[in-house]
Amino acid sequence: MNYEKSNMMIKVKSVNKWYGKIQVLNDCSLNVSKGEVIVVCGPSGSGKSSLIKTINGLEPVNSGEIIVSGISVTDKSTNLDQMRSKIGMVFQNFELFPHMNVTENIKLGQTKVLRRTNEEAEQKAQALLERVDLTEHAHKYPSQLSGGQQQRVAIARGLAMEPMAMLFDEPTSALDPEMINEVLDVMVKLAKEGMTMMVVTHEMGFARKVADRVVFMDYGKIIEDAPSQDFFGSPRSDRAQEFLSKVLNH
Amino acid sequence: MNYNWDWGILFRDPYLGWMIGALGWTIVISILAWIIAFSLGSLLGIFRTSSKKSLRLIATCYVELFRNIPLLVQIFLWYFVFPEFLTDEWSRWVKRDMPYPALTTAVVAIGLYTASRVCEQVRSGIKAVGEDQRQAGRAIGMTEVQVYRFVLLPNAYRIILPPLTSEFLTIFKNSSLALTIGVIELTAMTRQIEEYTFQGFEAFTAATIIYSLVTFTVMALMQQIDKRTALPGSFSKGAS
Ligand SMILES: Nc1ncnc2c1ncn2[C@@H]1O[C@H](COP(=O)(O)OP(=O)(O)O)[C@@H](O)[C@H]1O
Ligand SMILES: [Mg+2]
């Protein structure tokens, strides 16, 4: 089957993953179409990070299949480095490279992976910094920026590779409350521009605003996978209900 | 005690020249051994943290082997035992025909031993930089080699500069073990001057001062490097 022709961007099929004896992903299946925004939520330790990291092959799976834009991530013959360069990823703790300034952080992948010239990379970096509203911080080091600014640089670093999809692993949970919105605003903009996004987050406001679907995980299992109106209207499982009341009431 | 102090002996011909020459050998042994220790140790440190099980195994075996045998024993093994396992021709070359056989053996022995210690430092540095930095590098599509080159190593070396300085100073002190296989480096020369002149106190005092001066110089230099390479917003910890 040619996935390229279909509208399918990410296809996760019956994925299982163990860390030693603990099963962290239990028969997970999930489809993300081009341009869709999926929010993944669930209690801590439920396997959200594991799931998102298997999609760009940062974490291997024990069984099942993952296909991104028609290319199998779980197939051993796939060039994963090339694959990953086309999927942006944003981490909970930003993970900017501390020995490089903001511009260099955004240029590294462009010059070393995409082989763009220094000028091209520089231009792209400047354009992206403008987009995340950090132009005046171009030459600062990560440690000189606030958490919210660092996370916006991290998003710019991902976008610099012109990815076909972006993965976010709790992008705002390490931030002080007053910085959460500046990051969410960038993400909302991105979603509205049609970027395919898979976002692990407990920011239900964001989910309501831009998510097409909400996926709820517990104990490594995908318990619910519902259009967001349905999810917020009446999540079907008790666990999801309980979880929702917790995250919405604080 | 009727010991005739004579500090002037240290500045008289030929002893001053001897001391300076011997210091030269000590420095040569230290630097050459350090080049081996640093390059091999870094490579092994990379192996030790690599995603390839076979590379990790190689590095682990190396470290366990070289770190747990006393350095003096290793020097003897390389000098007296190792050549016996070679063909006659090679054995002769190692024992006699290669340039400076004793010195070369000492350099290699000290270098290989210290590589196992440098490996562990590099490993701990890479671990300190963290798994998440590695993943951030992989996530933008860099190969494992690129992630080491552009992300992990530049940060790891900054973190481990102080312990690496200590390792170098340890090499500098360990270089005196070369005297056991007949290399006339600083300590050996000091003993020789004592035997010639019976002014052992002066000679050993001078040697102590020279060792200390070199140590202080290296530490001061590394502190400068530490300051220069410190990242904005982070505190440099200072070479120890
Ligand atoms: N590298 C690892 N080694 C062993 N266990 C791990 C590792 N990473 C995660 N786990 C375990 O896997 C489970 C799922 O973790 P994770 O995917 O990080 O959950 P979440 O992101 O939903 O909090 C947890 O029980 C966690 O302790
Ligand atoms: Mg997580």
Short mmCIF file of C-alpha atoms and ligand atoms in Angstrom, two decimals:
data_model
loop_
_atom_site.label_atom_id
_atom_site.label_comp_id
_atom_site.label_asym_id
_atom_site.label_seq_id
_atom_site.Cartn_x
_atom_site.Cartn_y
_atom_site.Cartn_z
CA MET A 1 0.00 0.00 0.00
CA ASN A 2 1.30 3.43 -0.82
CA TYR A 3 0.85 5.61 2.21
CA GLU A 4 2.34 8.60 0.46
CA LYS A 5 -0.80 9.02 -1.61
CA SER A 6 -3.12 8.78 1.34
CA ASN A 7 -3.43 11.62 3.78
CA MET A 8 -1.75 9.58 6.50
CA MET A 9 1.21 11.22 8.23
CA ILE A 10 1.79 8.98 11.25
CA LYS A 11 0.53 5.45 11.60
CA VAL A 12 1.19 3.48 14.78
CA LYS A 13 0.16 -0.17 14.56
CA SER A 14 -0.06 -2.47 17.60
CA VAL A 15 3.13 -1.22 19.19
CA ASN A 16 4.50 -2.92 22.28
CA LYS A 17 7.51 -1.78 24.22
CA TRP A 18 9.19 -3.06 27.36
CA TYR A 19 11.85 -1.68 29.65
CA GLY A 20 13.14 -4.93 31.05
CA LYS A 21 10.09 -6.49 32.65
CA ILE A 22 7.92 -3.36 32.65
CA GLN A 23 5.65 -2.98 29.67
CA VAL A 24 5.48 0.75 28.89
CA LEU A 25 3.49 0.52 25.65
CA ASN A 26 0.72 -2.02 25.41
CA ASP A 27 -0.73 -2.65 21.97
CA CYS A 28 -0.85 1.02 20.99
CA SER A 29 -2.43 2.01 17.69
CA LEU A 30 -2.92 5.52 16.45
CA ASN A 31 -3.35 7.42 13.20
CA VAL A 32 -2.49 11.03 12.56
CA SER A 33 -3.51 12.59 9.27
CA LYS A 34 -1.67 15.37 7.55
CA GLY A 35 -2.39 18.70 9.25
CA GLU A 36 -4.00 17.11 12.28
CA VAL A 37 -3.20 18.18 15.83
CA ILE A 38 -3.32 15.38 18.38
CA VAL A 39 -3.04 15.97 22.09
CA VAL A 40 -1.84 13.06 24.20
CA CYS A 41 -2.53 13.14 27.92
CA GLY A 42 -2.53 10.78 30.84
CA PRO A 43 -1.03 10.33 34.28
CA SER A 44 2.71 10.46 34.83
CA GLY A 45 4.36 7.18 33.89
CA SER A 46 1.57 6.16 31.56
CA GLY A 47 3.94 5.94 28.57
CA LYS A 48 3.33 9.26 26.78
CA SER A 49 7.01 10.10 26.35
CA SER A 50 7.77 6.55 25.33
CA LEU A 51 5.07 6.65 22.67
CA ILE A 52 6.15 9.97 21.21
CA LYS A 53 9.80 8.94 21.16
CA THR A 54 9.09 5.75 19.28
CA ILE A 55 7.58 7.79 16.46
CA ASN A 56 10.91 9.29 15.42
CA GLY A 57 12.79 6.18 16.46
CA LEU A 58 14.55 7.72 19.45
CA GLU A 59 13.23 4.73 21.37
CA PRO A 60 13.01 1.31 19.72
CA VAL A 61 9.88 -0.81 19.95
CA ASN A 62 9.67 -4.51 20.70
CA SER A 63 6.86 -5.23 18.30
CA GLY A 64 4.42 -3.48 16.03
CA GLU A 65 4.95 -1.04 13.23
CA ILE A 66 5.28 2.72 12.91
CA ILE A 67 5.00 4.45 9.57
CA VAL A 68 5.68 8.13 9.07
CA SER A 69 4.83 9.61 5.71
CA GLY A 70 4.99 6.24 4.05
CA ILE A 71 8.34 5.26 5.52
CA SER A 72 8.59 2.56 8.16
CA VAL A 73 10.41 3.77 11.27
CA THR A 74 10.45 0.28 12.72
CA ASP A 75 12.02 -1.29 9.64
CA LYS A 76 15.71 -1.94 10.35
CA SER A 77 16.77 -0.90 6.85
CA THR A 78 15.34 2.62 7.21
CA ASN A 79 17.86 5.43 7.56
CA LEU A 80 16.59 6.80 10.85
CA ASP A 81 18.87 9.85 10.85
CA GLN A 82 17.36 11.04 7.61
CA MET A 83 13.89 10.23 8.88
CA ARG A 84 14.38 12.19 12.11
CA SER A 85 15.59 15.28 10.29
CA LYS A 86 12.08 15.53 8.84
CA ILE A 87 10.29 15.24 12.19
CA GLY A 88 10.75 18.07 14.63
CA MET A 89 10.88 17.33 18.33
CA VAL A 90 10.51 19.60 21.33
CA PHE A 91 11.47 18.37 24.79
CA GLN A 92 10.20 19.13 28.25
CA ASN A 93 13.51 20.65 29.32
CA PHE A 94 14.20 22.45 26.03
CA GLU A 95 17.54 20.70 25.49
CA LEU A 96 19.13 23.55 23.61
CA PHE A 97 22.85 23.01 23.12
CA PRO A 98 24.35 25.02 25.99
CA HIS A 99 27.68 25.78 24.29
CA MET A 100 26.07 27.43 21.27
CA ASN A 101 24.21 30.69 21.06
CA VAL A 102 20.63 30.86 19.89
CA THR A 103 21.49 31.32 16.22
CA GLU A 104 24.07 28.53 16.26
CA ASN A 105 21.53 26.24 17.88
CA ILE A 106 19.14 26.84 15.00
CA LYS A 107 21.88 26.52 12.38
CA LEU A 108 23.50 23.29 13.54
CA GLY A 109 21.06 20.84 12.00
CA GLN A 110 20.72 22.93 8.86
CA THR A 111 24.44 22.98 8.11
CA LYS A 112 25.40 19.51 9.36
CA VAL A 113 22.35 17.51 8.35
CA LEU A 114 20.72 19.40 5.50
CA ARG A 115 24.09 20.70 4.24
CA ARG A 116 22.79 24.20 3.78
CA THR A 117 25.40 26.90 3.39
CA ASN A 118 26.20 29.13 6.33
CA GLU A 119 24.36 32.06 4.72
CA GLU A 120 21.23 30.06 3.99
CA ALA A 121 21.19 28.71 7.53
CA GLU A 122 21.77 32.16 8.99
CA GLN A 123 18.91 33.61 6.98
CA LYS A 124 16.58 30.83 7.96
CA ALA A 125 17.56 31.25 11.61
CA GLN A 126 16.82 34.96 11.50
CA ALA A 127 13.47 34.43 9.85
CA LEU A 128 12.50 31.85 12.45
CA LEU A 129 13.65 34.01 15.34
CA GLU A 130 11.41 36.73 14.00
CA ARG A 131 8.56 34.26 13.87
CA VAL A 132 8.98 33.27 17.53
CA ASP A 133 9.61 36.89 18.43
CA LEU A 134 13.18 36.51 19.68
CA THR A 135 15.14 38.54 17.15
CA GLU A 136 16.95 40.59 19.78
CA HIS A 137 18.18 37.44 21.54
CA ALA A 138 19.89 35.92 18.50
CA HIS A 139 23.36 36.02 20.03
CA LYS A 140 22.55 35.05 23.59
CA TYR A 141 23.37 31.68 25.09
CA PRO A 142 20.56 29.42 26.33
CA SER A 143 21.50 30.00 29.97
CA GLN A 144 20.87 33.72 29.46
CA LEU A 145 17.26 33.18 28.41
CA SER A 146 14.11 32.46 30.38
CA GLY A 147 12.50 29.04 30.10
CA GLY A 148 9.80 30.33 27.81
CA GLN A 149 12.34 31.92 25.51
CA GLN A 150 14.44 28.77 25.46
CA GLN A 151 11.45 26.68 24.51
CA ARG A 152 10.60 29.04 21.67
CA VAL A 153 14.18 28.73 20.41
CA ALA A 154 13.80 24.95 20.62
CA ILE A 155 10.68 25.16 18.47
CA ALA A 156 12.55 27.34 15.98
CA ARG A 157 15.38 24.80 15.93
CA GLY A 158 12.89 22.11 15.02
CA LEU A 159 11.19 24.23 12.38
CA ALA A 160 14.52 25.08 10.77
CA MET A 161 14.63 21.56 9.39
CA GLU A 162 11.30 22.19 7.62
CA PRO A 163 9.74 19.14 9.22
CA MET A 164 6.63 17.43 7.94
CA ALA A 165 5.44 16.92 11.53
CA MET A 166 6.32 18.19 14.98
CA LEU A 167 6.35 16.18 18.21
CA PHE A 168 6.10 17.94 21.56
CA ASP A 169 6.78 16.18 24.85
CA GLU A 170 5.25 18.28 27.65
CA PRO A 171 6.64 21.51 26.18
CA THR A 172 5.28 23.72 28.94
CA SER A 173 5.43 21.57 32.06
CA ALA A 174 8.90 22.80 33.08
CA LEU A 175 7.88 26.44 32.72
CA ASP A 176 6.82 29.00 35.28
CA PRO A 177 3.09 29.67 34.84
CA GLU A 178 3.61 33.16 33.42
CA MET A 179 5.69 31.76 30.55
CA ILE A 180 3.36 29.01 29.47
CA ASN A 181 1.29 31.18 27.20
CA GLU A 182 4.13 32.61 25.15
CA VAL A 183 5.02 29.04 24.18
CA LEU A 184 1.44 27.91 23.65
CA ASP A 185 0.83 30.95 21.42
CA VAL A 186 3.64 29.86 19.12
CA MET A 187 2.20 26.35 19.03
CA VAL A 188 -1.32 27.57 18.32
CA LYS A 189 0.00 29.64 15.43
CA LEU A 190 1.82 26.62 14.11
CA ALA A 191 -1.29 24.47 14.37
CA LYS A 192 -3.36 27.06 12.52
CA GLU A 193 -0.77 27.14 9.74
CA GLY A 194 -1.49 23.48 9.17
CA MET A 195 1.47 21.78 10.81
CA THR A 196 0.89 18.14 11.74
CA MET A 197 1.45 18.01 15.48
CA MET A 198 1.45 15.44 18.21
CA VAL A 199 1.54 17.14 21.58
CA VAL A 200 1.91 15.52 24.98
CA THR A 201 0.45 18.09 27.35
CA HIS A 202 -1.90 18.64 30.22
CA GLU A 203 -2.84 22.10 28.94
CA MET A 204 -6.47 21.35 28.27
CA GLY A 205 -7.09 24.93 27.14
CA PHE A 206 -4.67 24.33 24.30
CA ALA A 207 -6.33 21.00 23.56
CA ARG A 208 -9.76 22.58 23.36
CA LYS A 209 -8.51 25.37 21.16
CA VAL A 210 -6.54 23.51 18.50
CA ALA A 211 -6.61 19.76 19.01
CA ASP A 212 -8.51 17.68 16.48
CA ARG A 213 -8.30 14.64 18.70
CA VAL A 214 -7.36 13.87 22.26
CA VAL A 215 -5.69 10.60 23.15
CA PHE A 216 -5.77 9.44 26.74
CA MET A 217 -3.19 6.93 27.97
CA ASP A 218 -2.96 4.93 31.13
CA TYR A 219 -0.59 2.07 32.06
CA GLY A 220 0.89 2.04 28.56
CA LYS A 221 -2.48 1.65 26.88
CA ILE A 222 -4.38 4.05 24.71
CA ILE A 223 -7.67 4.15 26.60
CA GLU A 224 -9.39 6.85 24.59
CA ASP A 225 -8.85 8.36 21.20
CA ALA A 226 -11.67 10.80 20.53
CA PRO A 227 -12.39 14.04 18.66
CA SER A 228 -11.73 16.78 21.19
CA GLN A 229 -15.34 17.96 21.44
CA ASP A 230 -16.36 14.42 22.34
CA PHE A 231 -13.47 14.00 24.76
CA PHE A 232 -14.29 17.15 26.70
CA GLY A 233 -17.99 16.49 26.37
CA SER A 234 -18.08 12.99 27.72
CA PRO A 235 -14.90 10.96 27.97
CA ARG A 236 -15.98 7.37 28.05
CA SER A 237 -13.64 5.82 30.57
CA ASP A 238 -13.76 6.44 34.30
CA ARG A 239 -10.02 6.87 34.40
CA ALA A 240 -10.11 9.62 31.80
CA GLN A 241 -12.95 11.30 33.65
CA GLU A 242 -11.01 11.17 36.89
CA PHE A 243 -7.87 12.45 35.19
CA LEU A 244 -9.74 15.28 33.50
CA SER A 245 -11.33 16.47 36.71
CA LYS A 246 -7.86 16.57 38.27
CA VAL A 247 -6.16 18.58 35.53
CA LEU A 248 -9.09 20.93 35.02
CA ASN A 249 -9.57 21.72 38.70
CA HIS A 250 -6.19 23.12 39.59
CA MET B 1 75.39 15.43 62.19
CA ASN B 2 78.11 16.93 60.11
CA TYR B 3 76.51 17.36 56.77
CA ASN B 4 78.18 19.96 54.60
CA TRP B 5 75.47 22.08 53.09
CA ASP B 6 76.40 23.37 49.67
CA TRP B 7 73.49 24.84 47.75
CA GLY B 8 75.92 26.17 45.17
CA ILE B 9 76.41 22.63 43.88
CA LEU B 10 73.10 22.88 42.04
CA PHE B 11 74.32 25.73 39.91
CA ARG B 12 77.73 24.31 39.13
CA ASP B 13 78.80 22.52 36.02
CA PRO B 14 77.81 19.90 35.07
CA TYR B 15 75.01 19.41 37.57
CA LEU B 16 72.84 22.35 36.52
CA GLY B 17 72.90 21.12 32.93
CA TRP B 18 72.13 17.58 34.08
CA MET B 19 69.08 18.74 36.04
CA ILE B 20 67.74 20.79 33.16
CA GLY B 21 68.29 17.95 30.70
CA ALA B 22 66.56 15.50 33.04
CA LEU B 23 63.62 17.84 33.50
CA GLY B 24 63.44 17.91 29.72
CA TRP B 25 63.07 14.11 29.63
CA THR B 26 60.43 14.21 32.35
CA ILE B 27 58.46 16.70 30.29
CA VAL B 28 58.95 14.70 27.08
CA ILE B 29 57.70 11.50 28.75
CA SER B 30 54.73 13.33 30.27
CA ILE B 31 53.63 15.04 27.09
CA LEU B 32 54.03 12.02 24.83
CA ALA B 33 52.28 9.76 27.35
CA TRP B 34 49.52 12.34 27.68
CA ILE B 35 48.98 12.42 23.92
CA ILE B 36 48.44 8.65 23.97
CA ALA B 37 46.32 8.78 27.13
CA PHE B 38 44.13 11.63 25.94
CA SER B 39 43.46 10.40 22.42
CA LEU B 40 43.03 6.73 23.26
CA GLY B 41 41.16 7.56 26.48
CA SER B 42 38.74 9.84 24.62
CA LEU B 43 38.10 7.21 21.98
CA LEU B 44 37.48 4.59 24.67
CA GLY B 45 35.23 6.99 26.57
CA ILE B 46 33.18 7.41 23.40
CA PHE B 47 33.08 3.63 22.94
CA ARG B 48 32.03 3.19 26.55
CA THR B 49 28.94 5.37 26.06
CA SER B 50 28.16 4.35 22.48
CA SER B 51 24.92 2.73 21.41
CA LYS B 52 26.90 -0.23 20.04
CA LYS B 53 27.20 -3.03 22.55
CA SER B 54 30.41 -4.38 21.01
CA LEU B 55 32.18 -1.02 21.37
CA ARG B 56 31.02 -0.72 24.96
CA LEU B 57 32.37 -4.18 25.68
CA ILE B 58 35.79 -3.41 24.16
CA ALA B 59 36.14 -0.25 26.25
CA THR B 60 34.96 -1.92 29.45
CA CYS B 61 37.46 -4.75 29.06
CA TYR B 62 40.26 -2.30 28.36
CA VAL B 63 39.49 -0.24 31.44
CA GLU B 64 39.17 -3.25 33.73
CA LEU B 65 42.45 -4.66 32.48
CA PHE B 66 44.61 -1.54 32.52
CA ARG B 67 43.20 0.22 35.55
CA ASN B 68 43.56 -2.71 37.90
CA ILE B 69 47.19 -3.64 37.32
CA PRO B 70 49.66 -1.36 39.15
CA LEU B 71 51.48 0.94 36.78
CA LEU B 72 54.91 -0.22 37.90
CA VAL B 73 53.97 -3.81 37.09
CA GLN B 74 52.71 -2.69 33.68
CA ILE B 75 55.99 -0.94 32.94
CA PHE B 76 57.92 -4.10 33.84
CA LEU B 77 55.55 -6.24 31.78
CA TRP B 78 56.02 -4.09 28.69
CA TYR B 79 59.77 -3.84 29.15
CA PHE B 80 60.78 -7.33 30.26
CA VAL B 81 57.93 -9.70 29.39
CA PHE B 82 56.22 -8.36 26.30
CA PRO B 83 59.29 -8.63 23.98
CA GLU B 84 59.56 -12.34 24.81
CA PHE B 85 56.26 -12.95 23.06
CA LEU B 86 57.50 -11.43 19.82
CA THR B 87 59.48 -13.03 17.03
CA ASP B 88 63.25 -12.74 17.49
CA GLU B 89 63.45 -9.94 14.99
CA TRP B 90 60.72 -7.82 16.57
CA SER B 91 61.93 -8.64 20.03
CA ARG B 92 65.37 -7.29 19.15
CA TRP B 93 63.83 -4.19 17.64
CA VAL B 94 61.73 -3.45 20.71
CA LYS B 95 64.54 -4.09 23.14
CA ARG B 96 67.37 -2.40 21.30
CA ASP B 97 66.81 -1.00 17.83
CA MET B 98 63.77 1.19 18.18
CA PRO B 99 64.56 4.76 19.13
CA TYR B 100 65.12 5.18 22.89
CA PRO B 101 63.79 1.72 23.87
CA ALA B 102 63.41 2.38 27.60
CA LEU B 103 61.92 5.83 27.19
CA THR B 104 59.54 4.67 24.47
CA THR B 105 58.41 1.74 26.60
CA ALA B 106 57.81 4.04 29.55
CA VAL B 107 55.82 6.46 27.40
CA VAL B 108 53.65 3.69 25.96
CA ALA B 109 53.11 2.00 29.34
CA ILE B 110 52.19 5.22 31.14
CA GLY B 111 50.05 6.34 28.19
CA LEU B 112 48.08 3.09 27.96
CA TYR B 113 47.55 2.97 31.71
CA THR B 114 46.37 6.56 31.94
CA ALA B 115 44.10 6.08 28.91
CA SER B 116 41.97 3.80 31.08
CA ARG B 117 41.61 6.60 33.62
CA VAL B 118 40.92 9.25 30.98
CA CYS B 119 38.30 6.91 29.50
CA GLU B 120 36.42 6.90 32.78
CA GLN B 121 36.60 10.69 33.04
CA VAL B 122 35.31 11.13 29.49
CA ARG B 123 32.56 8.65 30.17
CA SER B 124 31.44 10.47 33.30
CA GLY B 125 31.55 13.77 31.40
CA ILE B 126 29.36 12.41 28.61
CA LYS B 127 26.96 10.94 31.17
CA ALA B 128 26.80 14.32 32.88
CA VAL B 129 25.91 16.07 29.63
CA GLY B 130 22.99 13.72 29.59
CA GLU B 131 20.85 11.36 27.62
CA ASP B 132 18.42 14.15 26.74
CA GLN B 133 21.10 16.18 24.99
CA ARG B 134 21.99 13.11 22.98
CA GLN B 135 18.35 12.67 22.03
CA ALA B 136 18.02 16.36 21.13
CA GLY B 137 20.96 15.94 18.78
CA ARG B 138 19.57 12.76 17.25
CA ALA B 139 16.13 14.37 16.93
CA ILE B 140 17.41 16.94 14.42
CA GLY B 141 18.81 14.13 12.33
CA MET B 142 22.47 14.15 13.29
CA THR B 143 24.29 10.84 13.14
CA GLU B 144 25.71 9.37 16.32
CA VAL B 145 29.19 10.54 15.31
CA GLN B 146 27.93 14.08 14.71
CA VAL B 147 26.17 14.14 18.05
CA TYR B 148 29.44 13.26 19.78
CA ARG B 149 31.42 15.73 17.73
CA PHE B 150 29.11 18.74 17.99
CA VAL B 151 27.14 18.23 21.20
CA LEU B 152 28.40 15.65 23.68
CA LEU B 153 32.18 16.07 23.57
CA PRO B 154 32.39 19.89 23.58
CA ASN B 155 30.26 19.94 26.72
CA ALA B 156 31.82 16.88 28.32
CA TYR B 157 35.37 18.25 28.02
CA ARG B 158 34.30 21.49 29.66
CA ILE B 159 32.85 19.54 32.58
CA ILE B 160 35.87 17.29 33.06
CA LEU B 161 38.63 19.85 32.59
CA PRO B 162 39.54 19.84 36.33
CA PRO B 163 39.82 16.03 36.66
CA LEU B 164 41.66 15.85 33.34
CA THR B 165 44.17 18.34 34.68
CA SER B 166 44.67 16.06 37.67
CA GLU B 167 45.24 13.13 35.35
CA PHE B 168 47.92 15.05 33.50
CA LEU B 169 49.64 16.00 36.74
CA THR B 170 49.47 12.35 37.79
CA ILE B 171 51.22 11.41 34.56
CA PHE B 172 53.85 14.01 35.32
CA LYS B 173 54.48 12.43 38.72
CA ASN B 174 54.21 8.88 37.39
CA SER B 175 56.85 9.64 34.80
CA SER B 176 59.40 9.12 37.58
CA LEU B 177 58.60 5.40 37.41
CA ALA B 178 60.51 5.36 34.13
CA LEU B 179 63.68 5.35 36.21
CA THR B 180 62.95 1.72 37.14
CA ILE B 181 63.78 0.69 33.59
CA GLY B 182 66.76 2.98 33.33
CA VAL B 183 65.44 6.26 31.95
CA ILE B 184 67.39 9.13 33.45
CA GLU B 185 64.54 11.54 34.05
CA LEU B 186 64.38 14.10 36.82
CA THR B 187 64.16 11.77 39.82
CA ALA B 188 66.81 9.39 38.48
CA MET B 189 69.11 12.32 37.76
CA THR B 190 68.61 13.63 41.27
CA ARG B 191 69.74 10.29 42.65
CA GLN B 192 72.68 10.28 40.31
CA ILE B 193 73.76 13.73 41.47
CA GLU B 194 73.48 12.54 45.05
CA GLU B 195 75.76 9.62 44.29
CA TYR B 196 78.31 11.82 42.56
CA THR B 197 78.39 14.66 45.10
CA PHE B 198 76.87 13.31 48.33
CA GLN B 199 74.72 16.47 48.38
CA GLY B 200 71.46 14.54 48.43
CA PHE B 201 69.42 17.06 50.44
CA GLU B 202 70.14 19.88 48.02
CA ALA B 203 69.47 17.71 44.99
CA PHE B 204 66.14 16.36 46.26
CA THR B 205 65.05 19.77 47.49
CA ALA B 206 65.74 21.14 44.03
CA ALA B 207 63.80 18.27 42.43
CA THR B 208 60.86 18.90 44.76
CA ILE B 209 60.81 22.57 43.86
CA ILE B 210 60.98 21.80 40.15
CA TYR B 211 58.11 19.29 40.34
CA SER B 212 56.05 21.78 42.30
CA LEU B 213 56.77 24.65 39.93
CA VAL B 214 55.70 22.63 36.92
CA THR B 215 52.55 21.51 38.76
CA PHE B 216 51.63 25.08 39.70
CA THR B 217 52.29 26.29 36.17
CA VAL B 218 50.04 23.62 34.68
CA MET B 219 47.30 24.37 37.20
CA ALA B 220 47.47 28.10 36.55
CA LEU B 221 47.33 27.46 32.81
CA MET B 222 44.33 25.16 33.14
CA GLN B 223 42.52 27.69 35.32
CA GLN B 224 42.92 30.21 32.52
CA ILE B 225 41.62 27.70 29.97
CA ASP B 226 38.74 26.87 32.29
CA LYS B 227 37.82 30.55 32.52
CA ARG B 228 38.16 31.11 28.78
CA THR B 229 36.00 28.13 27.86
CA ALA B 230 33.35 28.72 30.53
CA LEU B 231 29.95 29.41 29.05
CA PRO B 232 28.20 32.68 29.77
CA GLY B 233 25.98 32.34 32.77
CA SER B 234 27.79 29.32 34.18
CA PHE B 235 30.40 29.32 36.88
CA SER B 236 33.75 27.78 36.11
CA LYS B 237 34.72 25.38 38.81
CA GLY B 238 38.46 25.94 38.56
CA ALA B 239 41.13 23.35 37.84
CA SER B 240 42.06 21.25 40.84
N1 LIG C 1 14.97 4.57 30.18
C1 LIG C 1 14.06 3.92 30.94
N2 LIG C 1 14.39 2.78 31.58
C2 LIG C 1 13.50 2.12 32.34
N3 LIG C 1 12.24 2.50 32.52
C3 LIG C 1 11.84 3.62 31.91
C4 LIG C 1 12.71 4.40 31.09
N4 LIG C 1 12.04 5.45 30.62
C5 LIG C 1 10.79 5.35 31.12
N5 LIG C 1 10.67 4.26 31.89
C6 LIG C 1 9.44 3.81 32.57
O1 LIG C 1 8.46 3.66 31.59
C7 LIG C 1 7.20 4.09 32.07
C8 LIG C 1 6.63 5.11 31.12
O2 LIG C 1 7.45 6.26 31.12
P1 LIG C 1 7.16 7.52 30.22
O3 LIG C 1 6.96 7.08 28.82
O4 LIG C 1 8.25 8.48 30.48
O5 LIG C 1 5.79 8.04 30.82
P2 LIG C 1 5.16 9.50 30.80
O6 LIG C 1 5.88 10.30 29.76
O7 LIG C 1 3.73 9.25 30.46
O8 LIG C 1 5.32 10.05 32.17
C9 LIG C 1 7.44 4.62 33.46
O9 LIG C 1 7.06 3.63 34.37
C10 LIG C 1 8.91 4.85 33.54
O10 LIG C 1 9.38 4.66 34.84
MG MG C 2 6.97 12.06 29.97
#
